[in-house]
CSV table of C-alpha atoms and ligand atoms in Angstrom, one decimal:
chain,number,residue,atom,x,y,z
L,1,MET,CA,0.0,0.0,0.0
L,2,LYS,CA,1.1,3.6,-0.6
L,3,LEU,CA,1.1,5.7,2.5
L,4,ASN,CA,1.2,9.5,2.2
L,5,ILE,CA,1.8,11.1,5.5
L,6,ALA,CA,2.1,14.8,6.6
L,7,VAL,CA,4.4,15.1,9.5
L,8,LEU,CA,3.9,18.1,11.8
L,9,PRO,CA,6.4,18.0,14.7
L,10,GLY,CA,5.3,21.4,16.1
L,11,ASP,CA,7.0,22.9,19.2
L,12,GLY,CA,8.9,21.9,22.3
L,13,ILE,CA,9.5,18.1,22.5
L,14,GLY,CA,7.4,17.7,19.3
L,15,PRO,CA,10.3,17.2,16.9
L,16,GLU,CA,12.1,14.6,19.1
L,17,ILE,CA,9.1,12.4,19.8
L,18,VAL,CA,7.8,12.6,16.2
L,19,GLU,CA,11.2,11.5,15.0
L,20,GLN,CA,10.9,8.3,17.1
L,21,ALA,CA,7.4,7.6,15.9
L,22,MET,CA,8.7,8.0,12.3
L,23,LYS,CA,11.4,5.3,13.0
L,24,ALA,CA,8.6,2.9,14.0
L,25,VAL,CA,6.5,3.9,10.9
L,26,LYS,CA,9.5,3.3,8.6
L,27,ALA,CA,10.3,0.0,10.3
L,28,ILE,CA,6.6,-1.1,9.8
L,29,CYS,CA,6.6,0.0,6.1
L,30,ASP,CA,9.8,-1.9,5.4
L,31,LYS,CA,8.5,-5.0,7.1
L,32,PHE,CA,5.0,-5.1,5.5
L,33,GLY,CA,6.2,-3.7,2.1
L,34,HIS,CA,4.3,-0.4,2.2
L,35,GLU,CA,5.6,2.5,0.2
L,36,LEU,CA,6.0,5.4,2.5
L,37,SER,CA,6.2,9.0,1.4
L,38,TYR,CA,6.1,11.9,3.8
L,39,GLU,CA,6.6,15.6,4.0
L,40,GLN,CA,7.2,17.9,7.0
L,41,ALA,CA,5.5,21.2,7.7
L,42,LEU,CA,5.4,23.9,10.3
L,43,VAL,CA,2.6,24.4,12.9
L,44,GLY,CA,2.4,26.2,16.2
L,45,ALA,CA,4.8,28.7,17.8
L,46,CYS,CA,7.6,27.7,15.4
L,47,ALA,CA,5.3,28.6,12.5
L,48,ILE,CA,4.5,32.0,14.1
L,49,ASP,CA,8.2,32.6,14.4
L,50,GLU,CA,9.0,31.7,10.8
L,51,VAL,CA,6.0,32.9,8.9
L,52,GLY,CA,3.7,34.7,11.3
L,53,ASN,CA,0.9,32.2,11.1
L,54,PRO,CA,0.5,29.2,13.5
L,55,TYR,CA,-1.2,27.1,10.8
L,56,PRO,CA,0.2,28.3,7.5
L,57,ASP,CA,-1.6,27.7,4.2
L,58,ASN,CA,1.0,25.4,2.8
L,59,THR,CA,0.7,23.3,6.0
L,60,HIS,CA,-3.0,23.0,5.4
L,61,GLU,CA,-2.5,22.1,1.8
L,62,LEU,CA,-0.1,19.4,2.7
L,63,CYS,CA,-2.5,18.0,5.3
L,64,MET,CA,-5.4,18.1,2.7
L,65,LYS,CA,-3.5,16.1,0.2
L,66,SER,CA,-2.1,13.5,2.6
L,67,ASP,CA,-3.8,10.3,3.8
L,68,ALA,CA,-2.9,11.0,7.5
L,69,VAL,CA,-1.2,13.6,9.7
L,70,LEU,CA,1.2,12.7,12.4
L,71,PHE,CA,1.4,15.6,14.9
L,72,GLY,CA,3.7,16.3,17.8
L,73,ALA,CA,2.7,19.1,20.1
L,74,ILE,CA,2.3,22.8,20.1
L,75,GLY,CA,2.7,25.6,22.6
L,76,SER,CA,5.4,27.8,24.0
L,77,PRO,CA,5.9,29.5,27.4
L,78,LYS,CA,6.6,32.7,25.4
L,79,TYR,CA,2.9,32.8,24.6
L,80,ASP,CA,1.4,31.2,27.7
L,81,ASN,CA,2.7,34.0,29.8
L,82,ASN,CA,1.5,36.7,27.5
L,83,PRO,CA,-2.4,36.9,27.5
L,84,SER,CA,-2.3,39.9,25.1
L,85,ALA,CA,-0.3,38.1,22.4
L,86,LYS,CA,-2.2,38.7,19.1
L,87,VAL,CA,-1.3,35.4,17.5
L,88,ARG,CA,-1.1,32.3,19.7
L,89,PRO,CA,0.1,28.8,18.8
L,90,GLU,CA,-3.2,27.3,20.0
L,91,GLN,CA,-5.0,29.2,17.3
L,92,GLY,CA,-3.0,27.0,14.8
L,93,LEU,CA,-4.4,23.9,16.4
L,94,LEU,CA,-8.0,25.2,16.4
L,95,ALA,CA,-7.6,26.4,12.8
L,96,MET,CA,-6.3,22.9,11.8
L,97,ARG,CA,-9.3,21.2,13.6
L,98,LYS,CA,-11.8,23.5,11.9
L,99,LYS,CA,-10.3,23.5,8.4
L,100,LEU,CA,-9.8,19.7,8.4
L,101,GLY,CA,-13.3,19.2,9.8
L,102,LEU,CA,-11.9,17.1,12.7
L,103,TYR,CA,-15.1,17.0,14.7
L,104,ALA,CA,-14.2,13.9,16.8
L,105,ASN,CA,-11.3,13.6,19.1
L,106,ILE,CA,-10.9,10.0,20.2
L,107,ARG,CA,-8.8,9.2,23.3
L,108,PRO,CA,-8.5,5.6,24.4
L,109,VAL,CA,-7.8,5.3,28.1
L,110,THR,CA,-6.0,2.1,28.9
L,111,THR,CA,-3.7,1.1,31.7
L,112,PHE,CA,-0.3,-0.5,31.7
L,113,PRO,CA,0.3,-3.1,34.5
L,114,SER,CA,3.9,-1.9,35.0
L,115,LEU,CA,2.7,1.7,35.6
L,116,LEU,CA,-0.3,1.1,37.9
L,117,HIS,CA,1.8,2.1,40.9
L,118,LYS,CA,2.2,5.5,39.4
L,119,SER,CA,-1.5,6.2,39.2
L,120,PRO,CA,-2.9,8.7,41.7
L,121,LEU,CA,-5.7,6.2,42.2
L,122,ARG,CA,-5.5,2.9,44.1
L,123,SER,CA,-4.4,0.1,41.8
L,124,ASP,CA,-7.6,-1.9,42.4
L,125,LEU,CA,-9.7,1.0,41.2
L,126,VAL,CA,-7.8,1.5,38.0
L,127,ASP,CA,-6.4,-1.9,37.1
L,128,GLY,CA,-8.3,-3.0,34.0
L,129,ALA,CA,-9.9,0.3,33.2
L,130,ASP,CA,-10.4,0.5,29.5
L,131,PHE,CA,-12.6,3.2,28.0
L,132,MET,CA,-12.7,5.7,25.2
L,133,CYS,CA,-13.5,9.4,25.5
L,134,ILE,CA,-15.0,10.9,22.4
L,135,ARG,CA,-14.8,14.6,22.5
L,136,GLU,CA,-16.6,16.9,20.0
L,137,LEU,CA,-13.9,19.1,18.6
L,138,THR,CA,-15.2,21.7,16.3
L,139,GLY,CA,-18.1,23.2,18.1
L,140,GLY,CA,-19.2,24.6,21.4
L,141,MET,CA,-17.5,27.4,23.3
L,142,TYR,CA,-14.2,27.0,21.4
L,143,PHE,CA,-15.8,28.3,18.2
L,144,GLY,CA,-19.1,29.9,19.2
L,145,ARG,CA,-19.5,33.6,18.3
L,146,PRO,CA,-19.8,36.2,19.5
L,147,GLN,CA,-16.7,36.0,21.7
L,148,GLY,CA,-15.0,39.1,23.0
L,149,ARG,CA,-15.0,42.1,25.3
L,150,SER,CA,-17.3,45.0,25.9
L,151,GLU,CA,-16.0,48.4,24.8
L,152,ASP,CA,-14.8,49.3,28.3
L,153,GLY,CA,-13.0,46.0,28.4
L,154,ASP,CA,-14.5,45.0,31.8
L,155,THR,CA,-17.0,42.4,30.5
L,156,ALA,CA,-16.0,39.4,28.5
L,157,TYR,CA,-18.2,36.7,26.8
L,158,ASP,CA,-17.9,33.4,25.1
L,159,THR,CA,-20.8,31.7,23.3
L,160,CYS,CA,-21.6,28.0,23.4
L,161,VAL,CA,-23.4,26.9,20.2
L,162,TYR,CA,-24.4,23.4,18.9
L,163,THR,CA,-26.5,22.3,16.0
L,164,ARG,CA,-28.5,19.1,15.8
L,165,GLU,CA,-26.2,18.0,13.0
L,166,GLU,CA,-23.0,18.5,15.0
L,167,ILE,CA,-24.5,16.5,17.9
L,168,GLU,CA,-25.9,13.8,15.8
L,169,ARG,CA,-22.7,12.9,13.9
L,170,ILE,CA,-20.6,12.6,17.0
L,171,VAL,CA,-23.2,10.7,19.1
L,172,ARG,CA,-23.6,8.2,16.2
L,173,LEU,CA,-19.9,7.8,16.1
L,174,ALA,CA,-19.9,7.0,19.8
L,175,TYR,CA,-22.5,4.3,19.2
L,176,GLU,CA,-20.5,2.8,16.3
L,177,TYR,CA,-17.4,2.5,18.5
L,178,ALA,CA,-19.4,1.1,21.5
L,179,GLY,CA,-20.8,-1.5,19.1
L,180,LYS,CA,-17.2,-2.8,18.6
L,181,ARG,CA,-16.4,-2.6,22.3
L,182,LYS,CA,-18.4,-3.3,25.5
L,183,LYS,CA,-21.6,-1.9,24.2
L,184,LYS,CA,-22.2,1.0,26.5
L,185,VAL,CA,-22.4,4.7,25.8
L,186,THR,CA,-22.2,7.4,28.4
L,187,ILE,CA,-23.5,10.8,27.2
L,188,VAL,CA,-22.1,13.5,29.3
L,189,ASP,CA,-23.8,16.9,29.5
L,190,LYS,CA,-25.1,19.6,31.8
L,191,ALA,CA,-28.7,19.4,30.7
L,192,ASN,CA,-29.9,20.6,34.1
L,193,VAL,CA,-28.5,24.1,33.3
L,194,LEU,CA,-27.4,24.6,29.7
L,195,ALA,CA,-29.6,24.9,26.6
L,196,THR,CA,-26.9,23.3,24.4
L,197,SER,CA,-26.8,20.3,26.7
L,198,ARG,CA,-30.6,20.0,26.6
L,199,LEU,CA,-30.3,19.8,22.8
L,200,TRP,CA,-27.6,17.2,23.2
L,201,ARG,CA,-29.8,15.1,25.4
L,202,GLN,CA,-32.8,15.4,23.2
L,203,VAL,CA,-30.9,14.4,20.0
L,204,SER,CA,-29.2,11.6,21.9
L,205,GLN,CA,-32.5,10.2,23.1
L,206,GLU,CA,-33.7,10.0,19.5
L,207,ILE,CA,-30.5,8.3,18.3
L,208,GLU,CA,-30.4,5.9,21.2
L,209,LYS,CA,-33.5,4.2,19.7
L,210,ASP,CA,-31.5,3.2,16.7
L,211,TYR,CA,-29.0,1.2,18.8
L,212,PRO,CA,-31.1,-1.1,21.0
L,213,GLU,CA,-28.2,-3.5,21.6
L,214,ILE,CA,-26.2,-0.7,23.3
L,215,GLU,CA,-26.7,0.4,26.8
L,216,THR,CA,-27.1,4.2,27.1
L,217,GLU,CA,-26.3,6.2,30.2
L,218,TYR,CA,-26.8,10.0,30.7
L,219,MET,CA,-24.6,11.7,33.1
L,220,PHE,CA,-24.1,15.3,34.2
L,221,VAL,CA,-20.5,16.5,33.7
L,222,ASP,CA,-19.8,17.2,37.4
L,223,ASN,CA,-20.9,13.7,38.2
L,224,ALA,CA,-18.8,12.3,35.4
L,225,ALA,CA,-15.7,14.1,36.7
L,226,MET,CA,-16.3,12.3,40.0
L,227,ARG,CA,-17.1,8.9,38.5
L,228,ILE,CA,-13.8,8.9,36.5
L,229,ILE,CA,-11.8,8.8,39.7
L,230,GLN,CA,-14.3,6.8,41.7
L,231,TRP,CA,-15.2,4.0,39.3
L,232,PRO,CA,-13.3,4.3,36.0
L,233,LYS,CA,-14.1,0.7,35.1
L,234,SER,CA,-17.7,1.6,34.8
L,235,PHE,CA,-17.1,3.4,31.4
L,236,ASP,CA,-16.9,2.0,27.9
L,237,VAL,CA,-17.4,4.9,25.5
L,238,MET,CA,-18.0,8.4,26.8
L,239,VAL,CA,-19.1,11.1,24.5
L,240,THR,CA,-19.3,14.8,25.2
L,241,GLU,CA,-19.1,18.4,23.9
L,242,ASN,CA,-15.8,20.2,23.3
L,243,MET,CA,-15.1,22.0,26.5
L,244,PHE,CA,-16.3,19.3,28.9
L,245,GLY,CA,-14.3,16.9,26.8
L,246,ASP,CA,-11.1,19.0,27.1
L,247,ILE,CA,-11.4,18.8,30.9
L,248,LEU,CA,-12.5,15.2,31.3
L,249,THR,CA,-9.9,13.8,28.9
L,250,ASP,CA,-7.1,15.3,30.9
L,251,GLU,CA,-8.6,13.9,34.1
L,252,ALA,CA,-9.1,10.5,32.4
L,253,SER,CA,-5.6,10.3,31.0
L,254,VAL,CA,-3.8,10.9,34.2
L,255,ILE,CA,-5.5,8.0,36.1
L,256,THR,CA,-3.5,5.6,34.0
L,257,GLY,CA,-0.2,6.6,35.7
L,258,SER,CA,1.5,8.4,32.8
L,259,LEU,CA,0.4,11.1,30.5
L,260,GLY,CA,3.4,10.1,28.4
L,261,MET,CA,1.7,6.9,27.2
L,262,LEU,CA,-1.6,8.0,25.7
L,263,PRO,CA,-2.3,8.5,22.0
L,264,SER,CA,-5.2,10.2,20.3
L,265,ALA,CA,-6.9,10.4,17.0
L,266,SER,CA,-8.9,13.3,15.6
L,267,VAL,CA,-11.2,12.3,12.8
L,268,GLY,CA,-13.8,14.0,10.7
L,269,ILE,CA,-14.4,15.3,7.2
L,270,HIS,CA,-10.9,15.5,5.7
L,271,THR,CA,-7.5,14.0,6.7
L,272,SER,CA,-7.3,12.5,10.2
L,273,VAL,CA,-4.7,13.7,12.7
L,274,PHE,CA,-2.8,11.5,15.1
L,275,GLU,CA,-1.1,12.9,18.1
L,276,PRO,CA,-0.1,12.2,21.7
L,277,ILE,CA,-2.4,13.8,24.2
L,278,HIS,CA,0.4,15.4,26.2
L,279,GLY,CA,1.7,18.9,25.5
L,280,SER,CA,4.9,20.4,24.2
L,281,TYR,CA,6.7,20.0,27.5
L,282,PRO,CA,9.1,23.0,26.8
L,283,GLN,CA,11.3,22.3,29.8
L,284,ALA,CA,12.5,19.1,28.2
L,285,ALA,CA,12.8,20.3,24.6
L,286,GLY,CA,16.0,19.3,23.0
L,287,LYS,CA,17.2,17.3,26.0
L,288,ASN,CA,16.4,13.8,24.5
L,289,ILE,CA,14.5,12.8,27.7
L,290,ALA,CA,10.9,13.0,26.7
L,291,ASN,CA,8.8,9.9,26.5
L,292,PRO,CA,8.1,9.1,22.8
L,293,LEU,CA,5.7,6.2,23.5
L,294,ALA,CA,2.4,8.1,23.2
L,295,THR,CA,3.5,9.4,19.8
L,296,ILE,CA,4.6,5.9,18.8
L,297,LEU,CA,1.2,4.6,19.9
L,298,SER,CA,-0.4,7.5,17.9
L,299,ALA,CA,1.3,6.0,14.9
L,300,ALA,CA,-0.3,2.7,15.7
L,301,LEU,CA,-3.7,4.4,15.7
L,302,MET,CA,-2.8,6.0,12.4
L,303,PHE,CA,-2.2,2.6,10.8
L,304,GLU,CA,-5.5,1.3,12.2
L,305,TYR,CA,-7.8,4.2,11.7
L,306,ALA,CA,-6.4,6.0,8.6
L,307,PHE,CA,-5.2,2.9,6.7
L,308,ASN,CA,-7.2,0.1,8.2
L,309,LEU,CA,-3.9,-1.8,8.7
L,310,MET,CA,-4.7,-3.7,11.9
L,311,GLU,CA,-1.7,-6.0,12.0
L,312,GLU,CA,0.7,-3.1,11.6
L,313,GLY,CA,-1.0,-1.2,14.5
L,314,THR,CA,-0.9,-4.3,16.6
L,315,LEU,CA,2.8,-4.9,16.0
L,316,ILE,CA,3.6,-1.3,17.1
L,317,ARG,CA,1.6,-1.8,20.2
L,318,GLU,CA,3.4,-5.1,20.9
L,319,ALA,CA,6.8,-3.3,20.5
L,320,VAL,CA,5.7,-0.6,23.0
L,321,ALA,CA,4.6,-3.2,25.5
L,322,ALA,CA,7.9,-5.1,25.0
L,323,SER,CA,9.9,-1.9,25.6
L,324,MET,CA,8.0,-1.5,28.9
L,325,ASP,CA,8.5,-5.1,29.9
L,326,GLU,CA,12.2,-4.8,29.2
L,327,LYS,CA,12.3,-1.5,31.0
L,328,ILE,CA,13.7,0.4,28.0
L,329,VAL,CA,11.9,3.5,29.0
L,330,THR,CA,12.5,7.2,29.6
L,331,GLU,CA,12.9,8.9,33.0
L,332,ASP,CA,9.3,9.7,33.6
L,333,ILE,CA,8.5,6.0,34.0
L,334,SER,CA,11.8,4.3,34.7
L,335,GLY,CA,11.5,4.5,38.5
L,336,GLU,CA,14.6,3.0,40.1
L,337,GLY,CA,15.8,1.5,36.8
L,338,LYS,CA,17.9,3.1,34.1
L,339,ALA,CA,16.4,6.1,32.4
L,340,TYR,CA,16.9,5.7,28.6
L,341,LYS,CA,17.0,8.6,26.2
L,342,THR,CA,14.2,9.4,23.9
L,343,SER,CA,16.2,8.3,20.9
L,344,GLU,CA,17.2,5.1,22.5
L,345,VAL,CA,13.6,4.1,23.2
L,346,GLY,CA,12.7,5.0,19.6
L,347,ASP,CA,15.6,2.9,18.2
L,348,TRP,CA,14.7,0.0,20.5
L,349,VAL,CA,11.0,0.0,19.4
L,350,ALA,CA,12.0,0.3,15.7
L,351,SER,CA,14.5,-2.6,15.9
L,352,TYR,CA,11.9,-4.8,17.8
L,353,ILE,CA,9.6,-4.3,14.8
L,354,THR,CA,12.3,-5.1,12.3
L,355,LYS,CA,13.4,-8.2,14.1
L,356,LYS,CA,9.9,-9.5,14.7
Z,1,LIG,C1,-6.2,19.7,23.9
Z,1,LIG,C2,-5.5,21.0,24.3
Z,1,LIG,C3,-6.1,22.1,23.4
Z,1,LIG,C4,-7.5,22.2,23.7
Z,1,LIG,C5,-5.4,23.5,23.6
Z,1,LIG,C6,-3.9,23.4,23.4
Z,1,LIG,C7,-6.0,24.5,22.7
Z,1,LIG,O1,-5.7,21.3,25.7
Z,1,LIG,O2,-6.0,19.3,22.8
Z,1,LIG,O3,-6.9,19.2,24.8
Z,1,LIG,O4,-8.0,22.9,24.6
Z,1,LIG,O5,-8.3,21.7,22.9
Z,2,LIG,MG1,-6.8,19.8,26.7
C-alpha cells in the first residue's frame, strides 16, 4: 500500500518524539512492504516565528493532500505568559481542527500493568480500566461567536453553540465505537443548566433508539468528573461536547499513571490527525529525555484508523509493550531503573519491529 503522510512536529519536544514515531513507521513500512512518502511542515509557535501564522496555508494544503497527519505538540511559554499576544500557537491547532473538519477527538484510556503504581488512584480501582473518550472538537464554546469584550474592556463573553447535525454525527460515532467494544455509551452533558446540553440530550435520546443493543447512560458532567476517579471501570465509550471533553480527557488520562503513554486520533471530514495527548513540555525540549511512546502509539492508531492496517498497528503496540516489559523507557516511568534517552527508546522499538 502507498502511504502518504504529513508530519507536523510542532513545538517543544514535538520534533524529538515525532522522530521516534517515524522510526517505527518506517520499520513497519519496510516490514510489510508499504511504500511510504512523507513531508514535514510547520505548525504552532515555530510557524509563528517563521511565517507569522500558526497554521500556514502550505501546511494546510499538505494535510489536505495527505492520507494521514502525524502531529507532535504545540505551545510555548513565550505565549502562555502573555495573555495579550495577538497570535497564539493554540490558534493554529484550532484552525487545523476547523479546516480539516476534525469533529471527533478519540482518546482511548488504557492502563499498563507496570505503571499502575504511578497512578494517583488505588491500583484496584484503575487496574483493567479501559474506556474511550470521544470529545466533540469543532463546536461549542471554542468556536461559538460572539466572543470578546465589551467596549470598556470590563466584561467578556464566550458563546456555546451546537446544532443538531453536529451532535448527531458525534453521538452516532460513539455508538459505532461502542458496538465494537463493550456496548455501553455514556453521554455527558449539563442538561440541568445549559440549553446546548438539553439539545444534546434530546438528540441523543432520539439516536439511542437506533441502537437497542447498546446500553445508554446519561450523566451530568460534574458527576462524570467524580465517577472517573471513583469508578473508572464503569465506562466504555464516553461522548461529550468540546469544553467538557477537554477537561474530562485530561482527568481520564492521568489516572493511568502516565500522561506520556496516551495517544489520540482526531477524525472527521478530511484527513485525520494522530497525536499524543500530552503537550509540548518545553522544559524538556532538545534534551532527549521526553517519553516518545504516546507518539509511537499514535502512529499505531494511524495505521489502524487511517489505513485500516490492523496487523501493523498491533505490532507497534506489541513493540511498545515489550519496551516497557524490558524497561527500555524514559525517566518519567523508569523509576529505580535506568532512564533511557528518547532516541534510545525510539531505536529499540523500531528494531523490535524489524526483528519480529
Ligand atoms: C487539547 C488542548 C487544546 C484544547 C489547547 C492546546 C488549545 O488542551 O488538545 O486538549 O484545549 O483543545
Ligand atoms: Mg486539553
